[in-house]
Amino acid sequence: MKAICFYFQIHQPYRLKTYRFFDIGNDHYYYDDFANDEIITRIARRSYIPACEMLLDMIKESGGKFKVALSVSGTALDQIEQYVPEFLDTLKALADTGCVEFLAETYAHSLAALQDPGDFEYQVKFHSERIERLTGQKPKVFRNTELIYNDEIAAMVKAMGFKAVITDGPKHILGWKSPNYVYTAAGAPKLKVLMKNDKLSDDIAFRFNNRDWDAYPLTADKYLDWIASLPQEQQLVNLFMNLDAFGETQPRESGIFEFMKALPRFAAERDIHFWTPSEVIAKLKPADVMTVTHPISWADETRDISAWLGNVLQQEAMNKLYSISERVRLCGDKRLLQDWNYLQTSDHFFYMSTKHNSDGSMHAMFSPYDSPYSAFTNYMNVLSDFMARVDAQYPAEIENEELNALLLTIRNQEHEIEMLKREVEMMRNNIVKAQVGDFAPDAEATPAEEPAEPAKPAPKKKPAAKKPAAKKK
């Protein structure tokens, strides 16, 4: 018996508009609404919506035996709600089947786990609460941005109460081991680790429509034969990919939807099941401890974090951004906090990569800029304006500790004023009730009747005259 654990990611960043040096201080809106609307709407209609409808059909036709996991970034949720709100209904329908598990991640799809543990924890909790409101599920399994993971991140994830984390399974980490097992994290022994089977995942996500591939064309029958032929003790195959592989990366004309729909039928013939991540960790015991001292990811050939922090441009932008993180977290300005989230999205740093060859072409394909240097310049212009706005509210001359103390004093005063207002309001209500009670109408009078006149007070009786005392003889 074997099991397939499917995980699909839905993510879109808020792309920045062209923001010039002379806009700094004059224009505080940073986003290319036209591009964001066009891209999320196009991908939702070509990929996300039909792919999720396909998953619904597969769940129904298999009698609930087909199961998957989804992770939707906060920036994607915000754009879906803004531009394609009908897609939210489809996501809710998937949650209602009981066969789809929604995972937690950073709300901003950020690199906060590498830069700011405090903001990392805040974003994960914020995202989990949003997912619970949308789906009714409280996430139990975590996936970090771009599957970035190491032992330190594992400890932070476990401290937040998650039972498992999913990540990539690069060869330089696995060595002789296989990704087809459950592992425990070296940084948190009670946290389970699920690792992506790179080859079998990429066969669907990237090679499916490649006519030069020696396994082309890929059929459901052939694919499941590969899984069934794995060693008997390897009971788990983790297939992690972007949902836009269906209809966007792999066009509908390639037959990718028909391939997926055929999987449950051929899987049943081979006693292959479909489990969610939570089911995997409940049914399978860990095979070993997985130690990851340096961060890994599922990006580029190196499977490390060089896609976002591999050159001085990216490092400079990242350091500048997180140099103000403590001040931003102290503020209560919703607009500043929203911009802070959107500017943290990892895609902005991905566009600044100066890699070449196949990795470079991948970065260029997704980037809206002419070059990494244009991406850096545009982002730094926006960041300069944002930092000036933060500094206007929380000047850099004031130490964070002093600023925090001042804000705490202000908040305490606001709380005290609010309590006093409530006390005054309660006293007013009590006075009004007392006055109404003094002149309350007869209890037997109905609302439609005139209240009875108050009874006149009885005349005071004169005190009885005392009889004269008898005279003493």
Tab-separated table of C-alpha atoms in Angstrom, residues 61-468:
chain	number	residue	atom	x	y	z
A	61	GLU	CA	-16.353	11.000	-8.408
A	62	SER	CA	-13.962	9.133	-6.100
A	63	GLY	CA	-16.447	9.154	-3.239
A	64	GLY	CA	-14.147	11.321	-1.113
A	65	LYS	CA	-11.081	9.119	-1.584
A	66	PHE	CA	-9.153	11.760	-3.519
A	67	LYS	CA	-7.597	14.281	-1.110
A	68	VAL	CA	-5.216	17.233	-1.447
A	69	ALA	CA	-3.716	20.146	0.474
A	70	LEU	CA	-3.816	23.813	-0.539
A	71	SER	CA	-1.898	26.856	0.633
A	72	VAL	CA	-3.096	30.329	-0.398
A	73	SER	CA	-0.866	33.285	0.446
A	74	GLY	CA	-2.353	36.373	2.067
A	75	THR	CA	-1.420	38.576	-0.880
A	76	ALA	CA	-3.211	36.153	-3.210
A	77	LEU	CA	-6.288	36.121	-0.953
A	78	ASP	CA	-6.387	39.920	-0.931
A	79	GLN	CA	-6.238	40.062	-4.740
A	80	ILE	CA	-8.792	37.291	-5.154
A	81	GLU	CA	-11.163	39.137	-2.839
A	82	GLN	CA	-10.573	42.372	-4.762
A	83	TYR	CA	-10.619	41.171	-8.373
A	84	VAL	CA	-12.139	37.640	-8.585
A	85	PRO	CA	-14.295	37.250	-5.444
A	86	GLU	CA	-16.261	34.391	-7.015
A	87	PHE	CA	-13.155	32.219	-6.603
A	88	LEU	CA	-13.538	32.458	-2.811
A	89	ASP	CA	-16.772	30.464	-3.113
A	90	THR	CA	-14.877	27.677	-4.884
A	91	LEU	CA	-12.248	27.590	-2.130
A	92	LYS	CA	-15.000	27.386	0.496
A	93	ALA	CA	-16.636	24.549	-1.454
A	94	LEU	CA	-13.343	22.637	-1.410
A	95	ALA	CA	-13.053	23.122	2.349
A	96	ASP	CA	-16.616	21.897	2.829
A	97	THR	CA	-15.798	18.543	1.205
A	98	GLY	CA	-13.609	17.556	4.161
A	99	CYS	CA	-11.066	16.237	1.651
A	100	VAL	CA	-8.974	19.390	1.290
A	101	GLU	CA	-6.578	20.549	3.988
A	102	PHE	CA	-5.588	24.236	4.038
A	103	LEU	CA	-2.065	24.970	5.256
A	104	ALA	CA	-0.581	27.960	7.071
A	105	GLU	CA	2.213	30.162	5.770
A	106	THR	CA	3.445	33.751	6.107
A	107	TYR	CA	0.678	36.177	5.180
A	108	ALA	CA	2.945	38.296	2.987
A	109	HIS	CA	4.703	35.298	1.397
A	110	SER	CA	7.806	36.844	2.926
A	111	LEU	CA	11.333	35.940	4.004
A	112	ALA	CA	10.635	36.997	7.590
A	113	ALA	CA	11.700	33.572	8.911
A	114	LEU	CA	15.255	34.447	7.835
A	115	GLN	CA	15.187	38.081	8.948
A	116	ASP	CA	12.765	38.785	11.778
A	117	PRO	CA	11.359	36.004	14.002
A	118	GLY	CA	8.883	38.413	15.612
A	119	ASP	CA	7.350	39.438	12.313
A	120	PHE	CA	7.456	35.833	11.110
A	121	GLU	CA	5.308	34.732	14.051
A	122	TYR	CA	2.915	37.669	13.582
A	123	GLN	CA	2.402	36.917	9.880
A	124	VAL	CA	1.840	33.196	10.409
A	125	LYS	CA	-0.792	33.821	13.096
A	126	PHE	CA	-2.459	36.487	10.943
A	127	HIS	CA	-2.580	34.088	7.979
A	128	SER	CA	-3.910	31.197	10.086
A	129	GLU	CA	-6.729	33.369	11.420
A	130	ARG	CA	-7.643	34.460	7.887
A	131	ILE	CA	-7.706	30.844	6.656
A	132	GLU	CA	-9.851	29.777	9.603
A	133	ARG	CA	-12.381	32.540	8.878
A	134	LEU	CA	-12.517	31.559	5.217
A	135	THR	CA	-12.579	27.759	5.486
A	136	GLY	CA	-13.530	26.941	9.068
A	137	GLN	CA	-10.235	25.039	9.395
A	138	LYS	CA	-7.503	25.913	11.860
A	139	PRO	CA	-4.258	25.002	10.040
A	140	LYS	CA	-2.198	22.262	11.675
A	141	VAL	CA	0.536	21.952	9.055
A	142	PHE	CA	2.895	24.730	7.971
A	143	ARG	CA	4.595	25.514	4.698
A	144	ASN	CA	7.031	28.396	4.584
A	145	THR	CA	7.494	30.795	1.690
A	146	GLU	CA	8.986	28.873	-1.257
A	147	LEU	CA	9.351	25.882	1.119
A	148	ILE	CA	12.295	27.627	2.853
A	149	TYR	CA	13.362	25.523	5.825
A	150	ASN	CA	16.140	24.770	8.297
A	151	ASP	CA	16.446	23.556	11.884
A	152	GLU	CA	15.957	27.047	13.351
A	153	ILE	CA	12.764	27.581	11.384
A	154	ALA	CA	11.552	24.161	12.543
A	155	ALA	CA	11.907	25.249	16.163
A	156	MET	CA	9.904	28.436	15.523
A	157	VAL	CA	7.191	26.494	13.686
A	158	LYS	CA	6.853	23.962	16.498
A	159	ALA	CA	6.699	26.761	19.090
A	160	MET	CA	3.636	28.106	17.260
A	161	GLY	CA	1.840	24.777	17.750
A	162	PHE	CA	2.087	23.179	14.292
A	163	LYS	CA	2.368	19.404	14.014
A	164	ALA	CA	4.231	19.208	10.710
A	165	VAL	CA	6.054	21.249	8.092
A	166	ILE	CA	6.483	20.593	4.382
A	167	THR	CA	9.657	21.440	2.491
A	168	ASP	CA	11.771	20.428	-0.477
A	169	GLY	CA	13.834	17.254	-0.715
A	170	PRO	CA	17.124	18.365	-2.344
A	171	LYS	CA	19.773	15.744	-3.016
A	172	HIS	CA	22.514	17.543	-1.081
A	173	ILE	CA	20.360	17.294	2.074
A	174	LEU	CA	18.897	13.836	1.581
A	175	GLY	CA	22.135	12.138	0.551
A	176	TRP	CA	21.363	8.417	0.483
A	177	LYS	CA	17.944	8.972	2.090
A	178	SER	CA	14.657	9.119	0.193
A	179	PRO	CA	11.988	11.851	0.329
A	180	ASN	CA	9.390	9.066	0.432
A	181	TYR	CA	9.305	8.865	4.230
A	182	VAL	CA	8.140	10.963	7.168
A	183	TYR	CA	10.984	12.523	9.156
A	184	THR	CA	11.299	14.444	12.410
A	185	ALA	CA	12.998	17.834	12.625
A	186	ALA	CA	16.394	18.020	14.290
A	187	GLY	CA	15.486	21.489	15.577
A	188	ALA	CA	12.183	20.273	17.061
A	189	PRO	CA	11.996	16.479	17.561
A	190	LYS	CA	8.190	16.414	17.860
A	191	LEU	CA	7.693	18.254	14.548
A	192	LYS	CA	7.160	16.006	11.518
A	193	VAL	CA	8.811	16.869	8.194
A	194	LEU	CA	7.371	16.005	4.763
A	195	MET	CA	9.800	16.396	1.852
A	196	LYS	CA	8.953	16.933	-1.797
A	197	ASN	CA	9.749	14.224	-4.339
A	198	ASP	CA	11.381	16.556	-6.860
A	199	LYS	CA	11.430	14.235	-9.854
A	200	LEU	CA	7.848	12.995	-9.723
A	201	SER	CA	6.535	16.500	-8.904
A	202	ASP	CA	8.413	18.153	-11.767
A	203	ASP	CA	7.296	15.442	-14.190
A	204	ILE	CA	3.814	16.936	-13.864
A	205	ALA	CA	4.575	20.602	-13.184
A	206	PHE	CA	7.326	21.205	-15.767
A	207	ARG	CA	7.959	18.225	-18.068
A	208	PHE	CA	4.416	17.112	-18.853
A	209	ASN	CA	4.170	18.998	-22.170
A	210	ASN	CA	7.844	18.700	-23.183
A	211	ARG	CA	7.951	16.769	-26.434
A	212	ASP	CA	11.734	16.326	-26.126
A	213	TRP	CA	11.321	14.478	-22.821
A	214	ASP	CA	12.068	10.770	-23.178
A	215	ALA	CA	8.931	9.883	-21.157
A	216	TYR	CA	6.600	11.992	-23.320
A	217	PRO	CA	3.642	11.572	-23.478
A	218	LEU	CA	2.941	11.051	-19.794
A	219	THR	CA	-0.228	9.104	-19.032
A	220	ALA	CA	-1.884	8.445	-15.665
A	221	ASP	CA	-1.355	4.707	-16.154
A	222	LYS	CA	2.384	5.096	-16.762
A	223	TYR	CA	2.845	7.621	-13.964
A	224	LEU	CA	1.182	5.442	-11.331
A	225	ASP	CA	3.220	2.442	-12.493
A	226	TRP	CA	6.325	4.445	-11.554
A	227	ILE	CA	4.932	5.073	-8.070
A	228	ALA	CA	3.777	1.470	-7.606
A	229	SER	CA	7.249	0.196	-8.562
A	230	LEU	CA	8.976	2.096	-5.753
A	231	PRO	CA	10.411	-0.091	-2.947
A	232	GLN	CA	7.676	-1.510	-0.746
A	233	GLU	CA	8.933	0.259	2.383
A	234	GLN	CA	8.615	3.641	0.659
A	235	GLN	CA	4.932	4.157	1.365
A	236	LEU	CA	4.700	7.914	0.751
A	237	VAL	CA	5.132	10.136	-2.323
A	238	ASN	CA	4.897	13.910	-1.733
A	239	LEU	CA	3.914	15.792	-4.882
A	240	PHE	CA	4.238	19.545	-4.270
A	241	MET	CA	3.662	22.139	-7.018
A	242	ASN	CA	2.002	25.422	-7.962
A	243	LEU	CA	-1.677	25.119	-8.823
A	244	ASP	CA	-1.119	27.225	-11.946
A	245	ALA	CA	0.718	24.224	-13.421
A	246	PHE	CA	-2.811	23.278	-14.539
A	247	GLY	CA	-3.903	25.587	-17.330
A	248	GLU	CA	-1.060	28.125	-17.123
A	249	THR	CA	2.393	26.450	-17.063
A	250	GLN	CA	0.881	23.396	-18.736
A	251	PRO	CA	-1.907	24.605	-21.059
A	252	ARG	CA	-5.278	22.885	-21.100
A	253	GLU	CA	-4.576	21.702	-24.659
A	254	SER	CA	-1.715	19.540	-23.352
A	255	GLY	CA	-4.210	17.182	-21.699
A	256	ILE	CA	-3.056	17.994	-18.168
A	257	PHE	CA	-6.628	18.128	-16.819
A	258	GLU	CA	-7.520	14.744	-18.310
A	259	PHE	CA	-4.308	13.307	-16.875
A	260	MET	CA	-5.246	14.442	-13.362
A	261	LYS	CA	-8.850	13.242	-13.607
A	262	ALA	CA	-7.648	9.756	-14.525
A	263	LEU	CA	-5.341	9.395	-11.503
A	264	PRO	CA	-7.913	8.228	-8.887
A	265	ARG	CA	-9.206	5.396	-11.096
A	266	PHE	CA	-5.750	4.005	-11.924
A	267	ALA	CA	-4.585	4.565	-8.321
A	268	ALA	CA	-7.451	2.428	-6.986
A	269	GLU	CA	-6.363	-0.427	-9.264
A	270	ARG	CA	-2.891	-0.349	-7.669
A	271	ASP	CA	-3.995	0.170	-4.045
A	272	ILE	CA	-2.547	3.689	-4.022
A	273	HIS	CA	-4.327	6.139	-1.724
A	274	PHE	CA	-4.482	9.935	-1.493
A	275	TRP	CA	-3.824	11.482	1.919
A	276	THR	CA	-3.641	15.005	3.274
A	277	PRO	CA	-0.501	16.011	5.247
A	278	SER	CA	-2.366	15.625	8.556
A	279	GLU	CA	-3.414	12.098	7.590
A	280	VAL	CA	0.151	11.255	6.617
A	281	ILE	CA	1.610	12.190	10.003
A	282	ALA	CA	-1.243	10.386	11.783
A	283	LYS	CA	-0.797	7.124	9.871
A	284	LEU	CA	2.953	6.867	9.241
A	285	LYS	CA	5.754	6.807	11.789
A	286	PRO	CA	8.915	8.880	11.236
A	287	ALA	CA	11.763	6.941	9.682
A	288	ASP	CA	14.609	9.153	10.903
A	289	VAL	CA	15.699	12.634	12.007
A	290	MET	CA	16.277	15.201	9.257
A	291	THR	CA	19.047	17.729	9.953
A	292	VAL	CA	19.105	20.912	7.856
A	293	THR	CA	21.682	23.399	9.132
A	294	HIS	CA	21.518	25.819	6.194
A	295	PRO	CA	18.273	27.085	4.638
A	296	ILE	CA	16.864	25.142	1.710
A	297	SER	CA	14.015	25.970	-0.693
A	298	TRP	CA	12.381	24.592	-3.824
A	299	ALA	CA	13.780	27.333	-6.103
A	300	ASP	CA	16.546	27.117	-8.714
A	301	GLU	CA	18.981	24.266	-9.207
A	302	THR	CA	20.826	24.998	-5.954
A	303	ARG	CA	17.635	24.655	-3.833
A	304	ASP	CA	18.910	27.293	-1.404
A	305	ILE	CA	17.989	30.942	-0.697
A	306	SER	CA	20.250	32.483	-3.359
A	307	ALA	CA	17.184	33.169	-5.526
A	308	TRP	CA	16.338	36.022	-3.105
A	309	LEU	CA	19.583	36.810	-1.284
A	310	GLY	CA	22.255	35.781	-3.753
A	311	ASN	CA	23.679	39.202	-4.668
A	312	VAL	CA	24.459	42.567	-3.064
A	313	LEU	CA	21.376	44.215	-4.582
A	314	GLN	CA	19.038	41.758	-2.892
A	315	GLN	CA	20.939	41.879	0.388
A	316	GLU	CA	20.944	45.694	0.469
A	317	ALA	CA	17.203	45.870	-0.213
A	318	MET	CA	16.456	43.207	2.384
A	319	ASN	CA	18.600	44.830	5.080
A	320	LYS	CA	17.029	48.242	4.462
A	321	LEU	CA	13.528	46.826	4.659
A	322	TYR	CA	13.974	44.952	7.921
A	323	SER	CA	15.949	47.772	9.560
A	324	ILE	CA	12.586	49.414	10.348
A	325	SER	CA	10.632	46.286	11.250
A	326	GLU	CA	10.439	47.041	14.990
A	327	ARG	CA	9.072	50.535	14.369
A	328	VAL	CA	6.453	49.328	11.907
A	329	ARG	CA	5.198	46.689	14.343
A	330	LEU	CA	4.695	49.396	16.976
A	331	CYS	CA	2.368	51.422	14.771
A	332	GLY	CA	-1.386	51.144	14.493
A	333	ASP	CA	-1.663	52.745	11.043
A	334	LYS	CA	-3.494	50.182	8.871
A	335	ARG	CA	-2.207	51.648	5.615
A	336	LEU	CA	1.407	51.461	6.789
A	337	LEU	CA	0.938	47.881	7.987
A	338	GLN	CA	-0.625	46.859	4.675
A	339	ASP	CA	2.236	48.381	2.693
A	340	TRP	CA	4.699	46.724	5.061
A	341	ASN	CA	3.177	43.326	4.250
A	342	TYR	CA	3.105	43.850	0.514
A	343	LEU	CA	6.696	45.148	0.378
A	344	GLN	CA	7.970	42.033	2.171
A	345	THR	CA	6.738	39.643	-0.533
A	346	SER	CA	9.635	37.487	-1.719
A	347	ASP	CA	8.897	38.108	-5.410
A	348	HIS	CA	10.333	41.650	-5.231
A	349	PHE	CA	13.738	40.178	-4.345
A	350	PHE	CA	13.370	37.322	-6.827
A	351	TYR	CA	13.169	39.924	-9.615
A	352	MET	CA	16.572	41.331	-8.538
A	353	SER	CA	18.428	38.051	-9.159
A	354	THR	CA	21.424	38.273	-11.492
A	355	LYS	CA	21.703	34.534	-12.109
A	356	HIS	CA	22.341	33.169	-15.607
A	357	ASN	CA	21.562	30.032	-17.599
A	358	SER	CA	18.330	28.169	-16.777
A	359	ASP	CA	17.893	29.858	-13.385
A	360	GLY	CA	18.336	33.288	-14.950
A	361	SER	CA	15.756	32.592	-17.631
A	362	MET	CA	13.277	31.469	-14.968
A	363	HIS	CA	13.735	34.714	-13.011
A	364	ALA	CA	13.412	36.808	-16.183
A	365	MET	CA	10.249	34.961	-17.255
A	366	PHE	CA	8.371	35.964	-14.099
A	367	SER	CA	9.822	39.474	-13.726
A	368	PRO	CA	7.879	42.548	-14.918
A	369	TYR	CA	11.179	44.491	-15.218
A	370	ASP	CA	13.693	44.817	-18.045
A	371	SER	CA	16.594	43.874	-15.774
A	372	PRO	CA	17.446	43.056	-12.158
A	373	TYR	CA	18.857	46.572	-11.801
A	374	SER	CA	15.552	48.135	-12.840
A	375	ALA	CA	13.800	45.942	-10.282
A	376	PHE	CA	16.244	47.081	-7.581
A	377	THR	CA	15.969	50.782	-8.451
A	378	ASN	CA	12.184	50.761	-8.553
A	379	TYR	CA	11.904	48.867	-5.275
A	380	MET	CA	14.380	51.113	-3.471
A	381	ASN	CA	12.504	54.237	-4.601
A	382	VAL	CA	9.306	52.815	-3.143
A	383	LEU	CA	11.101	51.715	0.016
A	384	SER	CA	12.605	55.201	0.472
A	385	ASP	CA	9.145	56.762	0.464
A	386	PHE	CA	7.817	54.088	2.820
A	387	MET	CA	10.696	54.588	5.258
A	388	ALA	CA	10.095	58.344	5.241
A	389	ARG	CA	6.448	57.745	6.166
A	390	VAL	CA	7.491	55.466	9.015
A	391	ASP	CA	10.063	57.998	10.192
A	392	ALA	CA	7.455	60.786	10.128
A	393	GLN	CA	5.359	58.866	12.656
A	394	TYR	CA	8.184	57.245	14.611
A	395	PRO	CA	11.368	59.347	14.269
A	396	ALA	CA	14.644	57.464	14.035
A	397	GLU	CA	16.172	59.754	16.687
A	398	ILE	CA	14.014	58.083	19.333
A	399	GLU	CA	15.320	54.746	20.529
A	400	ASN	CA	12.945	51.818	20.078
A	401	GLU	CA	12.769	51.218	23.825
A	402	GLU	CA	11.901	54.858	24.481
A	403	LEU	CA	9.388	54.874	21.640
A	404	ASN	CA	7.806	51.705	22.920
A	405	ALA	CA	7.491	53.202	26.407
A	406	LEU	CA	5.876	56.358	25.009
A	407	LEU	CA	3.408	54.345	22.938
A	408	LEU	CA	2.591	52.191	25.952
A	409	THR	CA	1.889	55.321	28.005
A	410	ILE	CA	-0.354	56.700	25.281
A	411	ARG	CA	-2.252	53.433	24.973
A	412	ASN	CA	-2.667	53.210	28.748
A	413	GLN	CA	-4.025	56.751	28.791
A	414	GLU	CA	-6.412	55.932	25.964
A	415	HIS	CA	-7.571	52.857	27.884
A	416	GLU	CA	-8.059	54.903	31.051
A	417	ILE	CA	-10.046	57.557	29.164
A	418	GLU	CA	-12.215	54.853	27.645
A	419	MET	CA	-12.900	53.350	31.074
A	420	LEU	CA	-13.854	56.760	32.467
A	421	LYS	CA	-16.202	57.329	29.549
A	422	ARG	CA	-17.884	54.005	30.279
A	423	GLU	CA	-18.266	54.902	33.948
A	424	VAL	CA	-19.836	58.263	33.055
A	425	GLU	CA	-22.202	56.548	30.634
A	426	MET	CA	-23.204	53.992	33.277
A	427	MET	CA	-23.873	56.778	35.810
A	428	ARG	CA	-26.038	58.606	33.267
A	429	ASN	CA	-27.995	55.456	32.540
A	430	ASN	CA	-28.526	54.856	36.273
A	431	ILE	CA	-29.774	58.423	36.768
A	432	VAL	CA	-32.191	58.098	33.847
A	433	LYS	CA	-33.485	54.776	35.159
A	434	ALA	CA	-33.993	56.259	38.611
A	435	GLN	CA	-35.929	59.206	37.176
A	436	VAL	CA	-38.070	56.938	35.040
A	437	GLY	CA	-38.746	54.730	38.064
A	438	ASP	CA	-40.043	57.694	40.085
A	439	PHE	CA	-42.631	58.509	37.431
A	440	ALA	CA	-43.319	55.040	36.070
A	441	PRO	CA	-46.918	54.414	34.859
A	442	ASP	CA	-49.232	51.905	36.536
A	443	ALA	CA	-47.960	48.404	35.866
A	444	GLU	CA	-51.432	47.289	34.704
A	445	ALA	CA	-51.728	50.019	32.072
A	446	THR	CA	-51.137	48.795	28.528
A	447	PRO	CA	-48.871	50.757	26.157
A	448	ALA	CA	-51.909	51.955	24.204
A	449	GLU	CA	-53.694	53.277	27.266
A	450	GLU	CA	-53.209	56.600	28.928
A	451	PRO	CA	-51.435	56.102	32.189
A	452	ALA	CA	-53.724	56.436	35.161
A	453	GLU	CA	-53.511	59.637	37.135
A	454	PRO	CA	-51.477	59.257	40.252
A	455	ALA	CA	-53.664	58.787	43.336
A	456	LYS	CA	-54.074	61.861	45.443
A	457	PRO	CA	-52.425	61.565	48.803
A	458	ALA	CA	-54.849	60.790	51.659
A	459	PRO	CA	-55.609	63.809	53.875
A	460	LYS	CA	-53.639	63.793	57.019
A	461	LYS	CA	-55.670	62.768	60.064
A	462	LYS	CA	-55.668	65.118	62.973
A	463	PRO	CA	-54.329	63.497	66.074
A	464	ALA	CA	-57.087	62.451	68.509
A	465	ALA	CA	-57.567	64.879	71.389
A	466	LYS	CA	-56.262	63.551	74.582
A	467	LYS	CA	-58.732	63.225	77.471
A	468	PRO	CA	-57.901	65.498	80.376
